[in-house]
XYZ file of C-alpha atoms in Angstrom:
285
model
C -17.237 17.755 -26.515
C -15.726 15.595 -23.757
C -12.989 13.448 -25.295
C -12.698 10.069 -23.607
C -9.448 8.170 -24.232
C -10.129 4.804 -22.604
C -12.074 3.039 -19.895
C -9.905 3.234 -16.787
C -11.379 1.204 -13.917
C -14.537 -0.085 -12.276
C -15.379 0.204 -8.576
C -17.818 -2.277 -7.035
C -19.281 -2.279 -3.547
C -19.611 -5.613 -1.757
C -20.699 -6.951 1.639
C -18.144 -9.779 1.387
C -14.753 -8.295 0.583
C -12.861 -11.528 1.281
C -15.171 -13.531 -1.005
C -14.947 -10.933 -3.785
C -11.144 -10.926 -3.486
C -11.002 -14.709 -3.776
C -13.202 -14.607 -6.869
C -11.150 -11.832 -8.525
C -7.858 -13.670 -8.002
C -8.597 -17.413 -8.007
C -11.389 -17.422 -10.597
C -11.254 -14.227 -12.668
C -7.457 -14.266 -12.795
C -6.579 -10.748 -11.649
C -3.573 -9.711 -9.568
C -3.834 -7.837 -6.277
C -2.195 -4.456 -6.692
C -2.675 -3.255 -3.126
C -4.980 -3.652 -0.154
C -6.609 -1.367 2.334
C -8.731 -2.249 5.346
C -11.928 -1.594 3.391
C -10.875 -2.125 -0.251
C -8.766 -4.310 -2.542
C -7.352 -3.104 -5.875
C -6.645 -5.436 -8.801
C -4.477 -5.278 -11.928
C -5.358 -6.763 -15.303
C -2.780 -4.949 -17.454
C 0.007 -2.390 -17.120
C -2.144 0.045 -15.138
C -1.881 0.058 -11.341
C -5.490 -1.034 -11.065
C -8.520 -1.596 -13.255
C -10.940 -3.035 -10.669
C -11.578 -2.174 -7.038
C -13.853 -4.029 -4.646
C -14.719 -1.959 -1.580
C -16.874 -2.541 1.476
C -20.264 -1.048 0.721
C -23.589 -1.592 -0.962
C -23.510 -4.121 -3.832
C -25.562 -1.565 -5.796
C -22.756 1.021 -5.503
C -20.934 0.959 -8.861
C -18.538 3.427 -10.472
C -17.225 3.405 -14.050
C -14.173 5.566 -14.787
C -12.837 6.925 -18.075
C -9.534 8.624 -18.836
C -9.176 12.097 -20.354
C -6.013 13.547 -21.822
C -5.169 16.645 -19.783
C -6.096 18.714 -16.768
C -7.657 21.297 -19.056
C -9.776 18.533 -20.622
C -10.935 17.618 -17.119
C -11.748 21.236 -16.279
C -13.585 21.708 -19.584
C -15.556 18.516 -18.979
C -16.606 19.722 -15.527
C -17.745 23.061 -16.934
C -19.732 21.428 -19.751
C -21.397 18.912 -17.442
C -22.403 21.661 -15.016
C -23.760 23.732 -17.907
C -25.955 20.761 -18.840
C -27.259 20.433 -15.283
C -25.112 17.592 -13.959
C -23.816 17.981 -10.424
C -20.033 17.640 -10.616
C -17.894 16.801 -7.587
C -14.103 17.152 -7.695
C -12.109 14.406 -6.041
C -10.370 15.110 -2.747
C -6.649 14.491 -2.311
C -7.348 11.324 -0.310
C -9.694 10.066 -3.044
C -7.129 10.830 -5.753
C -4.496 8.913 -3.802
C -6.820 5.928 -3.384
C -7.581 5.840 -7.116
C -3.924 6.457 -8.016
C -4.771 9.300 -10.384
C -3.522 12.872 -10.488
C -7.050 14.259 -10.540
C -10.646 13.278 -11.212
C -14.228 14.478 -11.168
C -17.387 12.539 -10.363
C -20.916 12.928 -11.753
C -23.950 10.881 -12.755
C -25.018 10.254 -16.332
C -28.709 10.716 -17.249
C -29.650 7.228 -15.999
C -27.870 7.819 -12.688
C -24.759 5.739 -13.356
C -21.847 7.026 -11.281
C -19.088 8.108 -13.647
C -15.585 9.337 -12.882
C -13.368 11.131 -15.371
C -9.709 10.717 -14.459
C -6.507 12.414 -15.505
C -3.167 10.585 -15.466
C -3.987 7.193 -13.956
C -0.896 5.458 -12.595
C 0.885 2.808 -14.627
C 2.961 0.135 -12.924
C 6.674 -0.521 -13.147
C 6.149 -4.274 -13.468
C 3.995 -6.417 -15.706
C 0.623 -7.768 -14.702
C 0.821 -11.388 -13.599
C -2.531 -12.957 -12.762
C -3.048 -15.365 -9.891
C -4.361 -17.870 -12.458
C -3.431 -17.900 -16.123
C -6.713 -16.869 -17.744
C -4.891 -15.353 -20.730
C -6.067 -11.840 -19.845
C -4.518 -9.083 -21.950
C -6.429 -6.177 -20.422
C -9.584 -4.479 -19.188
C -11.433 -3.700 -22.410
C -15.013 -2.468 -22.078
C -17.900 -1.901 -19.741
C -21.626 -2.416 -20.057
C -23.779 0.305 -18.512
C -27.461 0.180 -17.655
C -29.770 2.695 -19.312
C -33.349 3.543 -18.427
C -33.734 5.537 -21.666
C -31.599 4.218 -24.506
C -32.197 7.133 -26.900
C -31.443 9.771 -24.272
C -28.288 8.047 -23.026
C -26.972 7.321 -26.508
C -27.294 11.049 -27.210
C -25.366 11.856 -24.029
C -22.432 9.589 -24.864
C -22.305 10.550 -28.548
C -23.124 14.291 -28.376
C -21.741 15.373 -24.999
C -18.861 12.851 -25.228
C -16.934 11.597 -28.248
C -18.372 8.062 -28.474
C -19.657 6.800 -31.849
C -22.172 4.055 -32.498
C -20.590 0.923 -33.973
C -23.731 -1.252 -33.955
C -27.067 -1.595 -32.203
C -28.799 -4.719 -30.946
C -32.367 -3.522 -30.741
C -31.972 -0.243 -28.851
C -28.761 -1.363 -27.130
C -25.945 0.761 -28.552
C -22.342 -0.460 -28.755
C -20.112 2.619 -28.644
C -16.470 3.094 -29.590
C -14.101 5.857 -28.493
C -11.111 4.627 -30.523
C -10.606 1.900 -33.130
C -11.881 -0.917 -30.892
C -15.450 -1.899 -31.835
C -16.848 -0.833 -28.469
C -15.657 0.443 -25.118
C -19.124 1.300 -23.774
C -22.287 -0.766 -24.244
C -25.688 0.596 -23.195
C -28.304 -1.978 -22.221
C -31.931 -0.946 -21.566
C -33.214 -1.944 -18.127
C -34.979 -0.513 -15.076
C -31.967 0.367 -12.936
C -28.669 2.229 -12.850
C -25.311 0.520 -12.496
C -22.664 -1.477 -14.315
C -24.292 -4.225 -16.369
C -21.132 -6.214 -17.154
C -17.334 -5.960 -17.107
C -15.204 -7.263 -19.968
C -11.614 -8.480 -20.039
C -9.956 -9.379 -23.298
C -8.051 -12.671 -23.437
C -5.388 -13.687 -25.896
C -7.219 -16.367 -27.858
C -10.399 -18.387 -28.291
C -8.517 -21.229 -26.608
C -8.352 -19.073 -23.461
C -12.119 -18.551 -23.632
C -12.706 -22.296 -23.795
C -10.160 -23.112 -21.088
C -11.922 -20.672 -18.763
C -15.288 -22.162 -19.668
C -14.076 -25.547 -18.458
C -12.197 -24.171 -15.436
C -15.125 -22.061 -14.188
C -17.766 -24.692 -14.980
C -15.850 -27.274 -12.955
C -16.000 -24.890 -9.989
C -19.748 -24.267 -10.348
C -19.385 -20.626 -11.373
C -22.729 -19.774 -13.056
C -22.400 -19.577 -16.833
C -24.909 -17.020 -18.146
C -24.028 -16.781 -21.860
C -21.801 -18.687 -24.233
C -19.332 -19.758 -25.283
C -20.321 -17.985 -28.466
C -19.391 -15.396 -31.056
C -20.832 -11.903 -31.327
C -22.046 -10.984 -34.831
C -21.368 -7.329 -33.978
C -17.735 -7.270 -32.806
C -16.818 -10.762 -34.139
C -15.405 -11.586 -30.695
C -15.584 -15.067 -29.202
C -17.044 -14.699 -25.731
C -18.018 -16.191 -22.391
C -20.193 -14.481 -19.761
C -20.323 -15.702 -16.168
C -21.620 -14.452 -12.846
C -19.409 -13.157 -10.059
C -20.060 -11.815 -6.571
C -23.241 -9.797 -5.984
C -24.622 -11.024 -9.356
C -22.160 -8.919 -11.358
C -21.672 -10.321 -14.854
C -18.115 -10.687 -16.158
C -17.088 -11.435 -19.737
C -13.993 -12.834 -21.395
C -13.696 -12.180 -25.113
C -11.098 -12.561 -27.830
C -10.747 -11.300 -31.383
C -12.782 -8.102 -31.143
C -12.849 -6.256 -34.446
C -11.267 -2.844 -34.943
C -12.707 -0.040 -37.056
C -9.800 1.723 -38.699
C -11.612 3.633 -41.436
C -14.259 5.934 -39.975
C -15.325 7.157 -43.422
C -16.159 3.715 -44.784
C -17.716 2.141 -41.697
C -21.498 2.161 -41.295
C -23.251 1.152 -38.098
C -25.543 -1.860 -38.294
C -28.877 -2.759 -36.729
C -29.209 -6.271 -35.306
C -32.322 -7.851 -33.786
C -32.772 -7.878 -30.033
C -32.906 -11.660 -29.928
C -30.389 -14.478 -29.362
C -29.237 -14.300 -33.001
C -28.448 -10.610 -32.536
C -26.126 -11.486 -29.660
C -24.593 -14.779 -30.856
C -24.051 -16.195 -34.330
C -23.320 -19.662 -32.917
C -26.796 -20.031 -31.447
C -26.130 -19.585 -27.713
C -29.018 -18.079 -25.730
C -28.303 -15.610 -22.915
C -29.473 -16.016 -19.332
C -28.778 -12.324 -18.686
C -31.945 -10.313 -18.132
C -30.731 -7.262 -20.087
C -30.039 -9.522 -23.093
C -33.542 -11.015 -23.161
C -36.863 -9.652 -24.442
């Protein structure tokens, strides 16, 4: 079994690198870690980067997850190849760009581009966002699935994820005590469905709601509270129609023996206990 430790970073292609950079810093509240001619890397916590915008197709998305050792990476590559996944090792230039000691790349059953990384770089100074959004870190990622049952089996049987809850067929998966690090949303495409950053408090969620609304950033869900993770949330649209989320107060599952996954309806009340209705296509019937 492939043991994932944490979500590491997301890579997003864009035709407007300057516009995406302005959004990530001035609106989202991230800090530029470093720049290249064709890419900008952003910090949201103690890691050297958790988001990269690069010049390319807006449909080109990568989600990366950390593993614990080089042998874990080698074992993962062998297992993925045994199951029929084409595995590509990263070149030295690619490792340097991602600031990891090593990584492999493959596609999950839907076709999402996934990277498994070993020893991502951590910074020597604290993250300090361009605007004070209250961000405490990059927390989870939503992935598209064209077959929810098949992909849930991949992440829970090939990898070490466990189901915390389901909203309809959409599985919320944990890889540690946090309620979910991966969320699988049924749709007709591959790619990253949304990117979540945790913020310190519900006050930060509401401050960002006002700040972003005043600047005409499209609000697509919330403010609200998830009945699954108990988190207070806000979803909004960024460059190239990517959905970003702030949330605060996500529940932790400390006792694996006592916890039982729950089934919620695939309807607004399954997503929000305060009554907010999503404008996100993967969250609607």
